[in-house]
Amino acid sequence: MGQKVQGTEDLYGSYMRAWQHMQDVARELFGAYGFDMIETPAIEQVDTFVHGIGESTDVVRKEMFRVVSGALFGDLLEAGTEAGLKPRQRMAMRPEGTAGVVRAAVENNLVPQGAAPAKLWYAEAMFRGERPQKGRLRQFHQVGVEWLGASDPASDAECIIMLMEFFKRLGFDPSKLHLYINSMGDGECRPAYRDKVRAFILDHRDEMCEDCLERAEINPLRAFDCKNPHCHEVMAGAPLVNDHLCGDCAEHYAAVKRYLDEAGVSYTEDPTLVRGLDYYTRTVFEVEVEGAGVGAIGGGGRYDGLMELEGGKPTPGIGFAVGFERIALALASQGVELATPEPACVYVAGTGAEERDAVFSATLALRQAGVRTEADYQGRSLKSQFKQADKLHATLCVVLGPDEVAAGIATIRDMDTHEQVQVPMDKLAEEIVSRLR
Ligand code: HAM
């Protein structure tokens, strides 16, 4: 028997309906904010991620699933290095959505000079080669938004407000949601801050782990996220970014907070929130659910340099993504089911083989009227057809026996009250639609 790859899941039944429900909620809410849907390929050239997410990030260095065509695979193994491959031959499964959307925006000129911002959202599978555990998968699903071309701090605040409203609509108790925000500065102020953090780590080199010493060289801010409790303790004394923001970044951050206050969105400032992707500038944020034990259910931030890194003109951007699987787990921990109920269904039952054609026509007519309709395809007895109808949670059952067929009528049975009425066959669909309403 074949087995799924560790850290991947099959989506079906109520779990699939939950994923679709999340997309429906997103479509309605994000639509009201002016976002349109985009879908980019699940595989991109490796460089799209290296340029955007950053060469030194864990996501790029350790977690990206690389893709090589079968024809090149043997050569690659023999050579033992990908150095001989052309950039277009080096591909990866997308570990996140932002880099691909920004690549698409540049390639398709979605934000022409002087045009209004592009507001895009997506619902897609992402792939990260992480060690699978609760809420951490190798293939997972994100709903995300990218707002390209807006630099106004109101757009940062609106993104966050929309995110918190999204969680509310999915059924979270807002008092259990914790929003953490920070500003990471920009090209003006961050380099000097990064140097200060590097110097701090090197001053404490005897107390820090090997990974952090490596981080000091390539990406010192990542040391704030080190899982080693001792490094965590040491980093509590490190210089904080809030004290090192330039005037413009400080002003931007203050305005974002002012808008959030005005909208009544509560947040906690966390000056150690640095996020795991290199493209962020200024505002960053993450949301956790109290007691859920699944880590962040969503996060995002501003990335004013990313369009340029992907080969476009300087264009500001901001966005976020949430993880479907973590949200489902977090909601379950609050006793809330994300799935929508199964849609109402009608079952057409026939008493015997002679009524099969009448069942066929009635089923066809109901489906054409948009009614979710089921029937028997296995020659079951009437009793077991009723059982089947119950199992499918059919609200109404249409019964066709020899008398009904001879008289050109159908019996409609309410599965809850067992009340029965008879209607002419040519009025069946109309009657069912009005009863379902
Ligand atoms: P991220 O924080 O890496 O951000 O991922 C966003 C969300 O995806 C996380 O909060 C989590 O819910 C979910 N997630 C991440 N990794 C896994 C995993 N291995 N298993 C299950 N769920 C996971 C981004 O991906 C950015 N692209 C967000 C963004 C959009 N920033 C700006 N625009």
CSV table of N, CA and C and ligand atoms in Angstrom, one decimal, residues 96 98 122 128 130 135-137 140 142 145-146 275 277 279-280 296-301 303 319-323 326, ligand 1:
chain,number,residue,atom,x,y,z
A,96,GLU,N,6.8,29.7,0.3
A,96,GLU,CA,5.9,30.7,0.7
A,96,GLU,C,5.4,31.5,-0.5
A,98,THR,N,4.9,35.1,-1.1
A,98,THR,CA,5.2,36.5,-1.4
A,98,THR,C,6.2,36.6,-2.5
A,122,TYR,N,-4.2,35.0,-2.3
A,122,TYR,CA,-4.0,33.7,-2.8
A,122,TYR,C,-4.3,32.7,-1.7
A,128,ARG,N,7.7,23.1,2.7
A,128,ARG,CA,8.9,23.4,3.5
A,128,ARG,C,9.5,22.1,4.0
A,130,GLU,N,10.6,20.8,6.6
A,130,GLU,CA,10.9,20.9,8.1
A,130,GLU,C,10.6,19.5,8.7
A,135,GLY,N,1.2,21.0,13.8
A,135,GLY,CA,1.2,22.3,13.2
A,135,GLY,C,2.4,22.7,12.3
A,136,ARG,N,3.2,21.7,12.1
A,136,ARG,CA,4.4,22.0,11.2
A,136,ARG,C,4.5,20.9,10.2
A,137,LEU,N,4.1,21.2,9.0
A,137,LEU,CA,4.0,20.2,7.9
A,137,LEU,C,5.0,20.5,6.8
A,140,PHE,N,1.7,22.4,3.4
A,140,PHE,CA,0.7,23.1,4.2
A,140,PHE,C,0.0,24.1,3.3
A,142,GLN,N,-1.7,28.0,2.8
A,142,GLN,CA,-1.7,29.4,3.2
A,142,GLN,C,-2.8,30.1,2.5
A,145,VAL,N,-2.2,37.6,1.5
A,145,VAL,CA,-2.4,38.8,0.6
A,145,VAL,C,-1.1,39.6,0.4
A,146,GLU,N,-1.0,40.2,-0.7
A,146,GLU,CA,0.1,41.1,-1.0
A,146,GLU,C,-0.4,42.4,-1.6
A,275,ARG,N,10.9,37.9,12.5
A,275,ARG,CA,10.4,37.1,11.4
A,275,ARG,C,11.6,36.3,10.7
A,277,LEU,N,12.1,35.7,7.4
A,277,LEU,CA,12.3,36.0,6.0
A,277,LEU,C,13.0,37.3,5.9
A,279,TYR,N,13.1,39.7,3.6
A,279,TYR,CA,12.6,40.8,2.8
A,279,TYR,C,12.0,41.9,3.6
A,280,TYR,N,11.7,41.6,4.9
A,280,TYR,CA,10.9,42.6,5.7
A,280,TYR,C,11.6,43.9,6.0
A,296,ALA,N,2.7,30.5,15.7
A,296,ALA,CA,2.0,31.6,15.0
A,296,ALA,C,1.0,31.0,14.0
A,297,ILE,N,-0.2,31.6,14.0
A,297,ILE,CA,-1.2,31.1,13.0
A,297,ILE,C,-1.2,32.0,11.8
A,298,GLY,N,-0.5,33.2,11.9
A,298,GLY,CA,-0.4,34.1,10.8
A,298,GLY,C,0.7,35.1,11.1
A,299,GLY,N,1.2,35.6,10.0
A,299,GLY,CA,2.2,36.7,10.2
A,299,GLY,C,2.5,37.4,8.9
A,300,GLY,N,3.1,38.5,9.0
A,300,GLY,CA,3.4,39.3,7.7
A,300,GLY,C,4.2,40.5,8.0
A,301,GLY,N,4.2,41.4,7.1
A,301,GLY,CA,4.9,42.7,7.3
A,301,GLY,C,5.1,43.4,5.9
A,303,TYR,N,7.5,45.0,3.0
A,303,TYR,CA,8.8,44.6,2.3
A,303,TYR,C,9.1,45.6,1.1
A,319,GLY,N,2.1,42.7,3.2
A,319,GLY,CA,1.1,41.6,3.1
A,319,GLY,C,1.2,40.7,4.4
A,320,PHE,N,0.5,39.6,4.3
A,320,PHE,CA,0.5,38.6,5.4
A,320,PHE,C,0.1,37.2,4.8
A,321,ALA,N,0.4,36.2,5.6
A,321,ALA,CA,-0.2,34.9,5.2
A,321,ALA,C,-0.6,34.2,6.5
A,322,VAL,N,-1.6,33.3,6.4
A,322,VAL,CA,-2.0,32.5,7.6
A,322,VAL,C,-2.0,31.1,7.2
A,323,GLY,N,-1.8,30.2,8.1
A,323,GLY,CA,-1.7,28.8,7.8
A,323,GLY,C,-3.0,28.1,8.2
A,326,ARG,N,-2.8,25.1,10.9
A,326,ARG,CA,-2.6,25.6,12.3
A,326,ARG,C,-3.9,26.3,12.8
B,1,HAM,P1,5.4,32.7,7.5
B,1,HAM,O1,5.3,33.4,8.9
B,1,HAM,O2,6.6,32.0,7.2
B,1,HAM,O3,5.2,34.0,6.5
B,1,HAM,O4,4.1,31.8,7.3
B,1,HAM,C1,2.8,32.3,7.5
B,1,HAM,C2,2.0,31.2,8.2
B,1,HAM,O5,2.1,30.0,7.5
B,1,HAM,C3,2.5,30.9,9.6
B,1,HAM,O6,2.1,31.8,10.6
B,1,HAM,C4,1.9,29.5,9.8
B,1,HAM,O7,0.6,29.6,10.2
B,1,HAM,C5,1.9,28.9,8.4
B,1,HAM,N1,3.1,28.0,8.3
B,1,HAM,C6,4.4,28.3,8.1
B,1,HAM,N2,5.2,27.2,8.0
B,1,HAM,C7,4.3,26.2,8.2
B,1,HAM,C8,4.5,24.7,8.3
B,1,HAM,N3,5.7,24.2,8.0
B,1,HAM,N4,3.4,24.0,8.5
B,1,HAM,C9,2.2,24.5,8.7
B,1,HAM,N5,2.0,25.8,8.7
B,1,HAM,C10,3.0,26.7,8.4
B,1,HAM,C11,5.1,33.8,5.2
B,1,HAM,O8,5.1,32.8,4.6
B,1,HAM,C12,5.1,35.2,4.5
B,1,HAM,N6,5.1,34.9,3.0
B,1,HAM,C13,3.9,36.0,4.9
B,1,HAM,C14,3.8,37.3,4.2
B,1,HAM,C15,3.0,37.6,3.2
B,1,HAM,N7,4.6,38.4,4.5
B,1,HAM,C16,4.3,39.3,3.7
B,1,HAM,N8,3.3,38.9,2.8
